[in-house]
Short mmCIF file of C-alpha atoms in Angstrom, two decimals:
data_model
loop_
_atom_site.label_atom_id
_atom_site.label_comp_id
_atom_site.label_asym_id
_atom_site.label_seq_id
_atom_site.Cartn_x
_atom_site.Cartn_y
_atom_site.Cartn_z
CA UNK A 1 55.46 85.33 92.02
CA UNK A 2 58.05 85.35 94.55
CA UNK A 3 61.69 86.87 93.35
CA UNK A 4 64.69 84.17 92.85
CA UNK A 5 66.65 83.18 96.07
CA UNK A 6 70.19 84.46 96.02
CA UNK A 7 71.48 82.71 99.39
CA UNK A 8 70.37 79.71 100.74
CA UNK A 9 71.72 78.13 103.70
CA UNK A 10 70.89 74.86 104.80
CA UNK A 11 71.43 72.67 108.14
CA UNK A 12 74.59 74.86 108.76
CA UNK A 13 76.95 73.42 111.36
CA UNK A 14 80.19 74.83 112.18
CA UNK A 15 82.46 73.90 115.09
CA UNK A 16 85.67 75.43 117.23
CA UNK A 17 87.72 72.73 118.28
CA UNK A 18 84.51 70.50 120.52
CA UNK A 19 82.25 73.15 120.67
CA UNK A 20 79.65 73.50 118.30
CA UNK A 21 78.81 77.12 117.54
CA UNK A 22 76.26 76.65 114.97
CA UNK A 23 73.90 73.70 115.33
CA UNK A 24 72.45 73.45 112.01
CA UNK A 25 71.24 77.17 111.14
CA UNK A 26 69.08 77.53 107.87
CA UNK A 27 67.58 80.41 106.15
CA UNK A 28 67.42 82.13 102.85
CA UNK A 29 67.57 85.57 101.28
CA UNK A 30 65.59 86.44 98.05
CA UNK A 31 66.62 89.45 95.55
CA UNK A 32 65.66 92.38 96.67
CA UNK A 33 65.00 91.39 100.28
CA UNK A 34 66.53 93.22 103.48
CA UNK A 35 66.97 90.02 106.10
CA UNK A 36 68.02 90.66 109.26
CA UNK A 37 69.75 87.48 111.54
CA UNK A 38 69.38 88.68 114.96
CA UNK A 39 70.30 87.56 118.71
CA UNK A 40 72.29 88.53 121.56
CA UNK A 41 76.21 88.08 121.51
CA UNK A 42 77.24 84.74 121.36
CA UNK A 43 74.19 83.66 119.77
CA UNK A 44 76.49 82.31 116.42
CA UNK A 45 75.50 85.14 113.87
CA UNK A 46 79.32 86.19 113.06
CA UNK A 47 80.46 82.57 113.03
CA UNK A 48 77.51 82.11 110.43
CA UNK A 49 78.48 84.84 108.05
CA UNK A 50 82.02 83.81 107.99
CA UNK A 51 80.81 80.46 107.17
CA UNK A 52 79.11 81.92 104.35
CA UNK A 53 81.59 83.89 102.82
CA UNK A 54 84.15 81.51 103.14
CA UNK A 55 86.31 82.71 106.12
CA UNK A 56 85.12 79.77 108.69
CA UNK A 57 85.17 76.08 107.75
CA UNK A 58 81.72 74.11 107.59
CA UNK A 59 81.27 71.35 109.51
CA UNK A 60 78.18 70.21 108.00
CA UNK A 61 75.39 71.51 105.73
CA UNK A 62 75.40 73.46 102.65
CA UNK A 63 75.46 77.59 101.47
CA UNK A 64 74.01 77.79 98.28
CA UNK A 65 74.55 81.21 96.17
CA UNK A 66 72.54 81.92 92.73
CA UNK A 67 71.60 78.34 92.86
CA UNK A 68 75.11 76.53 93.39
CA UNK A 69 76.92 75.23 96.48
CA UNK A 70 79.87 77.41 97.55
CA UNK A 71 80.87 75.55 100.44
CA UNK A 72 84.61 75.23 100.35
CA UNK A 73 85.32 78.21 98.19
CA UNK A 74 87.09 81.47 99.63
CA UNK A 75 86.06 84.75 100.47
CA UNK A 76 88.25 86.10 97.53
CA UNK A 77 86.44 83.65 94.97
CA UNK A 78 82.58 84.94 96.51
CA UNK A 79 83.68 88.68 96.44
CA UNK A 80 84.24 88.10 92.67
CA UNK A 81 81.40 86.72 92.34
CA UNK A 82 79.29 89.37 94.03
CA UNK A 83 78.99 87.94 97.83
CA UNK A 84 80.31 90.88 99.74
CA UNK A 85 80.81 91.36 103.27
CA UNK A 86 81.54 93.85 105.58
CA UNK A 87 82.74 92.59 108.79
CA UNK A 88 82.54 93.20 112.30
CA UNK A 89 85.04 95.57 113.37
CA UNK A 90 85.27 97.08 110.46
CA UNK A 91 88.94 95.93 108.67
CA UNK A 92 89.58 98.95 106.83
CA UNK A 93 93.52 99.55 105.66
CA UNK A 94 94.84 102.02 108.11
CA UNK A 95 97.29 103.44 105.99
CA UNK A 96 95.47 103.86 103.49
CA UNK A 97 94.04 106.83 102.72
CA UNK A 98 89.70 106.76 101.95
CA UNK A 99 90.26 107.09 98.50
CA UNK A 100 92.73 103.95 98.52
CA UNK A 101 90.61 102.17 100.80
CA UNK A 102 87.77 102.71 98.06
CA UNK A 103 90.03 101.77 95.24
CA UNK A 104 90.78 98.55 97.36
CA UNK A 105 87.17 97.48 97.04
CA UNK A 106 87.23 97.61 93.17
CA UNK A 107 90.36 95.44 92.62
CA UNK A 108 88.20 92.52 90.94
CA UNK A 109 87.54 95.35 88.48
CA UNK A 110 89.14 97.23 85.38
CA UNK A 111 86.13 98.96 84.14
CA UNK A 112 88.10 102.68 85.22
CA UNK A 113 84.99 104.82 84.31
CA UNK A 114 82.70 102.86 85.95
CA UNK A 115 84.97 102.96 89.32
CA UNK A 116 85.38 106.44 89.24
CA UNK A 117 80.93 106.83 89.07
CA UNK A 118 80.73 104.22 91.53
CA UNK A 119 83.26 106.53 93.69
CA UNK A 120 81.00 109.13 93.39
CA UNK A 121 78.14 107.07 94.54
CA UNK A 122 79.64 106.00 97.71
CA UNK A 123 80.54 109.86 98.23
CA UNK A 124 76.76 110.81 98.18
CA UNK A 125 75.68 108.07 100.93
CA UNK A 126 78.88 109.62 103.08
CA UNK A 127 79.46 113.05 101.76
CA UNK A 128 82.23 113.07 104.86
CA UNK A 129 84.21 110.28 103.31
CA UNK A 130 84.40 112.79 100.20
CA UNK A 131 85.52 115.76 102.72
CA UNK A 132 88.38 113.70 103.62
CA UNK A 133 89.46 111.51 100.63
CA UNK A 134 93.17 111.83 101.46
CA UNK A 135 92.89 111.22 105.20
CA UNK A 136 94.25 108.08 106.82
CA UNK A 137 92.08 105.43 107.41
CA UNK A 138 93.62 104.85 110.98
CA UNK A 139 93.12 108.33 112.00
CA UNK A 140 89.21 108.30 111.65
CA UNK A 141 86.50 107.73 113.91
CA UNK A 142 85.15 104.27 114.34
CA UNK A 143 81.85 105.58 112.92
CA UNK A 144 84.03 107.17 109.59
CA UNK A 145 85.79 104.00 109.49
CA UNK A 146 82.51 102.08 109.60
CA UNK A 147 81.27 103.99 106.60
CA UNK A 148 84.53 103.68 104.67
CA UNK A 149 84.49 99.94 105.01
CA UNK A 150 80.72 100.12 103.37
CA UNK A 151 81.24 102.00 100.87
CA UNK A 152 84.63 100.22 100.16
CA UNK A 153 82.24 96.97 99.85
CA UNK A 154 79.60 98.65 97.66
CA UNK A 155 83.01 99.44 95.25
CA UNK A 156 82.61 95.48 94.40
CA UNK A 157 79.03 95.66 93.06
CA UNK A 158 77.82 92.91 95.41
CA UNK A 159 74.48 91.09 94.58
CA UNK A 160 74.12 90.45 98.06
CA UNK A 161 75.70 92.56 100.90
CA UNK A 162 76.49 91.53 104.09
CA UNK A 163 76.71 93.53 107.01
CA UNK A 164 77.91 92.15 110.06
CA UNK A 165 77.12 94.57 113.50
CA UNK A 166 77.49 97.84 111.80
CA UNK A 167 76.25 99.73 114.68
CA UNK A 168 78.30 98.06 117.56
CA UNK A 169 80.39 100.47 119.28
CA UNK A 170 78.98 103.64 117.47
CA UNK A 171 77.55 106.74 119.12
CA UNK A 172 73.84 107.33 118.85
CA UNK A 173 74.45 109.74 116.29
CA UNK A 174 76.35 107.81 113.89
CA UNK A 175 74.12 104.36 114.62
CA UNK A 176 71.02 106.73 113.05
CA UNK A 177 73.38 107.88 109.79
CA UNK A 178 74.74 104.06 109.46
CA UNK A 179 71.02 102.64 109.16
CA UNK A 180 69.86 105.61 107.40
CA UNK A 181 72.40 104.45 104.64
CA UNK A 182 71.67 101.11 104.86
CA UNK A 183 67.82 102.04 104.01
CA UNK A 184 69.16 103.76 100.91
CA UNK A 185 71.09 101.37 99.38
CA UNK A 186 68.64 98.65 100.09
CA UNK A 187 66.08 100.97 98.57
CA UNK A 188 68.50 101.63 95.58
CA UNK A 189 68.14 97.62 95.02
CA UNK A 190 71.18 95.98 96.90
CA UNK A 191 69.76 92.93 98.76
CA UNK A 192 71.33 92.57 101.84
CA UNK A 193 71.81 90.47 105.07
CA UNK A 194 72.39 92.31 107.93
CA UNK A 195 73.63 91.00 111.22
CA UNK A 196 72.48 92.90 113.97
CA UNK A 197 72.34 93.01 118.17
CA UNK A 198 70.43 96.72 117.90
CA UNK A 199 67.46 93.91 117.13
CA UNK A 200 65.00 97.21 117.04
CA UNK A 201 66.51 99.57 114.44
CA UNK A 202 67.68 95.88 112.38
CA UNK A 203 63.82 94.45 112.51
CA UNK A 204 62.08 97.92 111.35
CA UNK A 205 64.33 97.97 108.16
CA UNK A 206 63.87 94.16 107.72
CA UNK A 207 61.86 92.44 104.80
CA UNK A 208 62.05 89.26 106.73
CA UNK A 209 63.93 88.23 110.20
CA UNK A 210 65.36 85.35 111.71
CA UNK A 211 66.26 84.96 115.87
CA UNK A 212 69.25 83.22 116.49
CA UNK A 213 69.71 81.93 119.62
CA UNK A 214 72.75 79.40 121.35
CA UNK A 215 73.42 78.29 117.56
CA UNK A 216 70.23 77.68 116.31
CA UNK A 217 67.24 79.88 114.72
CA UNK A 218 64.43 79.92 116.89
CA UNK A 219 61.83 81.97 115.19
CA UNK A 220 61.07 83.70 111.74
CA UNK A 221 58.67 86.04 110.06
CA UNK A 222 58.38 89.45 109.11
CA UNK A 223 60.15 92.15 110.49
CA UNK A 224 57.05 93.77 111.63
CA UNK A 225 55.43 90.37 113.25
CA UNK A 226 59.08 89.80 114.88
CA UNK A 227 58.84 93.67 116.65
CA UNK A 228 55.16 92.85 117.52
CA UNK A 229 56.45 89.48 119.36
CA UNK A 230 56.49 89.52 122.97
CA UNK A 231 58.96 87.17 123.33
CA UNK A 232 60.96 88.97 121.09
CA UNK A 233 60.57 92.35 123.02
CA UNK A 234 61.42 90.65 126.69
CA UNK A 235 64.37 89.57 125.05
CA UNK A 236 65.76 92.20 122.68
CA UNK A 237 64.14 95.15 123.30
CA UNK A 238 63.98 95.61 127.03
CA UNK A 239 60.54 95.01 127.65
#
Protein backbone atom coordinates (compact mmCIF):
# COMPACT_ATOMS: atom_id res chain seq x y z
CA UNK A 1 0.00 0.00 0.00
CA UNK A 2 1.46 3.36 -1.03
CA UNK A 3 1.93 6.18 1.44
CA UNK A 4 -0.62 9.04 1.54
CA UNK A 5 -0.01 12.08 -0.67
CA UNK A 6 0.96 15.06 1.52
CA UNK A 7 1.50 17.62 -1.24
CA UNK A 8 -0.15 17.62 -4.66
CA UNK A 9 0.40 20.25 -7.33
CA UNK A 10 -2.16 20.14 -10.16
CA UNK A 11 -1.69 21.95 -13.50
CA UNK A 12 -0.07 24.91 -11.75
CA UNK A 13 0.40 28.08 -13.76
CA UNK A 14 2.25 31.19 -12.56
CA UNK A 15 2.75 34.40 -14.53
CA UNK A 16 4.89 37.50 -14.01
CA UNK A 17 3.10 40.24 -15.94
CA UNK A 18 2.64 38.84 -19.43
CA UNK A 19 5.30 36.15 -19.04
CA UNK A 20 4.18 32.67 -18.05
CA UNK A 21 6.93 31.26 -15.86
CA UNK A 22 5.17 28.02 -14.90
CA UNK A 23 2.95 26.44 -17.55
CA UNK A 24 0.80 23.72 -16.03
CA UNK A 25 3.11 21.79 -13.71
CA UNK A 26 1.82 18.72 -11.84
CA UNK A 27 3.65 16.60 -9.26
CA UNK A 28 3.11 14.95 -5.90
CA UNK A 29 5.04 14.25 -2.72
CA UNK A 30 4.05 11.26 -0.60
CA UNK A 31 4.65 10.83 3.10
CA UNK A 32 8.23 9.78 3.83
CA UNK A 33 9.56 10.55 0.34
CA UNK A 34 12.42 12.76 -0.73
CA UNK A 35 11.32 14.18 -4.09
CA UNK A 36 13.78 16.17 -6.19
CA UNK A 37 12.74 18.82 -8.70
CA UNK A 38 15.67 19.45 -11.01
CA UNK A 39 16.25 21.71 -14.00
CA UNK A 40 18.45 24.44 -15.39
CA UNK A 41 18.49 27.98 -14.03
CA UNK A 42 15.30 29.72 -15.18
CA UNK A 43 13.28 26.49 -15.58
CA UNK A 44 10.67 27.72 -13.08
CA UNK A 45 11.64 25.63 -10.05
CA UNK A 46 11.87 28.45 -7.48
CA UNK A 47 8.71 30.09 -8.84
CA UNK A 48 6.89 26.79 -8.37
CA UNK A 49 8.02 26.56 -4.73
CA UNK A 50 7.00 30.15 -4.06
CA UNK A 51 3.54 29.45 -5.47
CA UNK A 52 3.23 26.29 -3.35
CA UNK A 53 4.13 28.17 -0.17
CA UNK A 54 1.94 31.22 -0.75
CA UNK A 55 4.77 33.62 -1.61
CA UNK A 56 3.67 33.97 -5.25
CA UNK A 57 0.12 34.20 -6.57
CA UNK A 58 -1.22 31.35 -8.70
CA UNK A 59 -2.70 32.13 -12.13
CA UNK A 60 -4.37 28.73 -12.59
CA UNK A 61 -4.34 25.19 -11.26
CA UNK A 62 -4.32 24.08 -7.63
CA UNK A 63 -2.06 23.13 -4.72
CA UNK A 64 -3.35 20.57 -2.23
CA UNK A 65 -1.74 19.90 1.13
CA UNK A 66 -3.00 17.08 3.37
CA UNK A 67 -5.85 16.60 0.91
CA UNK A 68 -7.14 20.19 0.98
CA UNK A 69 -6.61 23.10 -1.41
CA UNK A 70 -4.25 25.70 0.03
CA UNK A 71 -4.31 28.01 -2.98
CA UNK A 72 -4.33 31.61 -1.76
CA UNK A 73 -3.19 30.84 1.78
CA UNK A 74 -0.21 32.80 3.11
CA UNK A 75 3.18 31.44 4.09
CA UNK A 76 2.45 32.18 7.77
CA UNK A 77 -0.66 29.93 7.77
CA UNK A 78 1.09 27.18 5.87
CA UNK A 79 4.08 27.14 8.25
CA UNK A 80 1.63 26.67 11.14
CA UNK A 81 0.25 23.64 9.27
CA UNK A 82 3.72 22.12 8.81
CA UNK A 83 4.57 23.19 5.24
CA UNK A 84 7.93 24.88 5.79
CA UNK A 85 10.41 26.24 3.24
CA UNK A 86 14.12 27.05 3.40
CA UNK A 87 14.30 29.79 0.74
CA UNK A 88 16.94 30.27 -1.91
CA UNK A 89 19.46 32.75 -0.49
CA UNK A 90 18.86 31.45 3.06
CA UNK A 91 17.12 34.53 4.51
CA UNK A 92 18.65 34.39 7.98
CA UNK A 93 18.07 37.21 10.47
CA UNK A 94 21.53 38.71 10.18
CA UNK A 95 21.42 40.87 13.34
CA UNK A 96 20.25 38.01 15.53
CA UNK A 97 22.38 35.27 17.05
CA UNK A 98 22.24 31.65 15.98
CA UNK A 99 20.10 30.76 19.01
CA UNK A 100 17.72 33.67 18.33
CA UNK A 101 17.37 32.57 14.68
CA UNK A 102 16.53 29.04 15.79
CA UNK A 103 14.01 30.38 18.30
CA UNK A 104 12.35 32.29 15.46
CA UNK A 105 11.79 28.95 13.75
CA UNK A 106 9.69 27.92 16.74
CA UNK A 107 7.67 31.16 16.94
CA UNK A 108 4.37 29.29 16.44
CA UNK A 109 5.07 26.94 19.36
CA UNK A 110 4.91 27.36 23.14
CA UNK A 111 6.10 23.92 24.33
CA UNK A 112 9.31 25.17 25.92
CA UNK A 113 10.81 21.81 26.89
CA UNK A 114 10.19 20.39 23.40
CA UNK A 115 11.62 23.51 21.77
CA UNK A 116 14.81 23.12 23.84
CA UNK A 117 15.01 19.44 22.83
CA UNK A 118 14.56 20.33 19.16
CA UNK A 119 17.32 22.92 19.39
CA UNK A 120 19.67 20.23 20.71
CA UNK A 121 18.60 18.01 17.81
CA UNK A 122 19.53 20.80 15.36
CA UNK A 123 22.91 21.07 17.10
CA UNK A 124 23.49 17.33 16.54
CA UNK A 125 22.95 17.88 12.80
CA UNK A 126 25.12 21.02 12.79
CA UNK A 127 27.73 20.96 15.59
CA UNK A 128 29.27 24.16 14.21
CA UNK A 129 26.07 26.05 15.12
CA UNK A 130 26.39 24.88 18.72
CA UNK A 131 30.01 26.03 18.89
CA UNK A 132 28.96 29.51 17.71
CA UNK A 133 25.52 29.76 19.25
CA UNK A 134 25.97 33.38 20.37
CA UNK A 135 27.46 34.60 17.06
CA UNK A 136 25.45 37.00 14.88
CA UNK A 137 24.13 35.25 11.76
CA UNK A 138 25.35 38.07 9.51
CA UNK A 139 28.98 37.35 10.41
CA UNK A 140 28.80 33.69 9.32
CA UNK A 141 29.89 32.15 6.01
CA UNK A 142 27.31 31.26 3.35
CA UNK A 143 27.53 27.58 4.24
CA UNK A 144 27.03 28.26 7.93
CA UNK A 145 24.03 30.44 7.14
CA UNK A 146 22.60 27.61 5.03
CA UNK A 147 22.96 25.29 8.02
CA UNK A 148 21.21 27.87 10.18
CA UNK A 149 18.34 28.33 7.72
CA UNK A 150 17.80 24.56 7.62
CA UNK A 151 18.00 24.34 11.40
CA UNK A 152 15.49 27.17 11.77
CA UNK A 153 13.05 25.34 9.48
CA UNK A 154 13.41 22.13 11.51
CA UNK A 155 12.45 24.07 14.66
CA UNK A 156 8.96 24.44 13.14
CA UNK A 157 8.61 20.62 13.07
CA UNK A 158 7.72 20.43 9.38
CA UNK A 159 5.47 17.73 7.95
CA UNK A 160 6.91 18.64 4.55
CA UNK A 161 10.26 20.45 4.31
CA UNK A 162 10.86 22.37 1.08
CA UNK A 163 14.50 23.15 0.27
CA UNK A 164 15.21 25.68 -2.47
CA UNK A 165 18.73 25.36 -3.94
CA UNK A 166 20.47 24.50 -0.63
CA UNK A 167 23.88 23.97 -2.27
CA UNK A 168 23.94 27.19 -4.31
CA UNK A 169 27.16 29.19 -3.96
CA UNK A 170 28.75 26.85 -1.42
CA UNK A 171 32.23 25.32 -1.39
CA UNK A 172 32.49 21.61 -2.38
CA UNK A 173 33.15 20.61 1.25
CA UNK A 174 30.07 22.52 2.43
CA UNK A 175 27.97 21.04 -0.40
CA UNK A 176 28.94 17.57 0.86
CA UNK A 177 27.92 18.51 4.40
CA UNK A 178 24.55 19.98 3.35
CA UNK A 179 23.58 16.92 1.30
CA UNK A 180 24.73 14.61 4.09
CA UNK A 181 22.42 16.41 6.51
CA UNK A 182 19.51 16.44 4.02
CA UNK A 183 19.90 12.66 3.82
CA UNK A 184 20.03 12.38 7.64
CA UNK A 185 16.91 14.53 8.09
CA UNK A 186 15.06 12.40 5.54
CA UNK A 187 16.30 9.26 7.28
CA UNK A 188 14.64 10.48 10.48
CA UNK A 189 11.27 10.49 8.75
CA UNK A 190 10.92 14.05 7.45
CA UNK A 191 9.23 14.30 4.02
CA UNK A 192 11.30 16.56 1.72
CA UNK A 193 10.80 18.37 -1.58
CA UNK A 194 14.26 19.35 -2.82
CA UNK A 195 14.69 21.91 -5.61
CA UNK A 196 18.27 21.79 -6.80
CA UNK A 197 20.46 22.64 -9.78
CA UNK A 198 23.02 20.02 -8.74
CA UNK A 199 21.08 17.26 -10.49
CA UNK A 200 23.52 14.46 -9.73
CA UNK A 201 23.49 15.00 -5.97
CA UNK A 202 19.74 15.64 -5.84
CA UNK A 203 18.85 12.47 -7.77
CA UNK A 204 21.25 10.31 -5.73
CA UNK A 205 19.12 11.09 -2.66
CA UNK A 206 15.71 11.12 -4.32
CA UNK A 207 12.96 8.54 -3.97
CA UNK A 208 11.54 10.12 -7.13
CA UNK A 209 12.44 13.05 -9.33
CA UNK A 210 10.85 15.48 -11.77
CA UNK A 211 12.72 17.34 -14.52
CA UNK A 212 11.51 20.88 -15.28
CA UNK A 213 12.31 22.74 -18.49
CA UNK A 214 10.92 26.16 -19.45
CA UNK A 215 8.05 26.00 -16.98
CA UNK A 216 6.88 22.44 -17.67
CA UNK A 217 7.69 18.98 -16.28
CA UNK A 218 9.29 17.01 -19.10
CA UNK A 219 10.34 13.80 -17.32
CA UNK A 220 9.64 11.90 -14.13
CA UNK A 221 10.88 8.66 -12.58
CA UNK A 222 12.79 7.27 -9.64
CA UNK A 223 16.04 8.98 -8.74
CA UNK A 224 18.00 5.99 -10.11
CA UNK A 225 16.01 5.92 -13.37
CA UNK A 226 16.61 9.61 -14.04
CA UNK A 227 20.31 9.33 -13.13
CA UNK A 228 20.68 6.59 -15.71
CA UNK A 229 18.67 8.34 -18.43
CA UNK A 230 20.89 9.47 -21.36
CA UNK A 231 18.92 12.72 -21.86
CA UNK A 232 19.30 13.69 -18.20
CA UNK A 233 22.98 12.76 -18.25
CA UNK A 234 23.59 14.86 -21.35
CA UNK A 235 21.60 17.89 -20.19
CA UNK A 236 22.38 18.02 -16.46
CA UNK A 237 25.38 15.83 -15.70
CA UNK A 238 27.69 17.19 -18.41
CA UNK A 239 28.04 13.92 -20.30
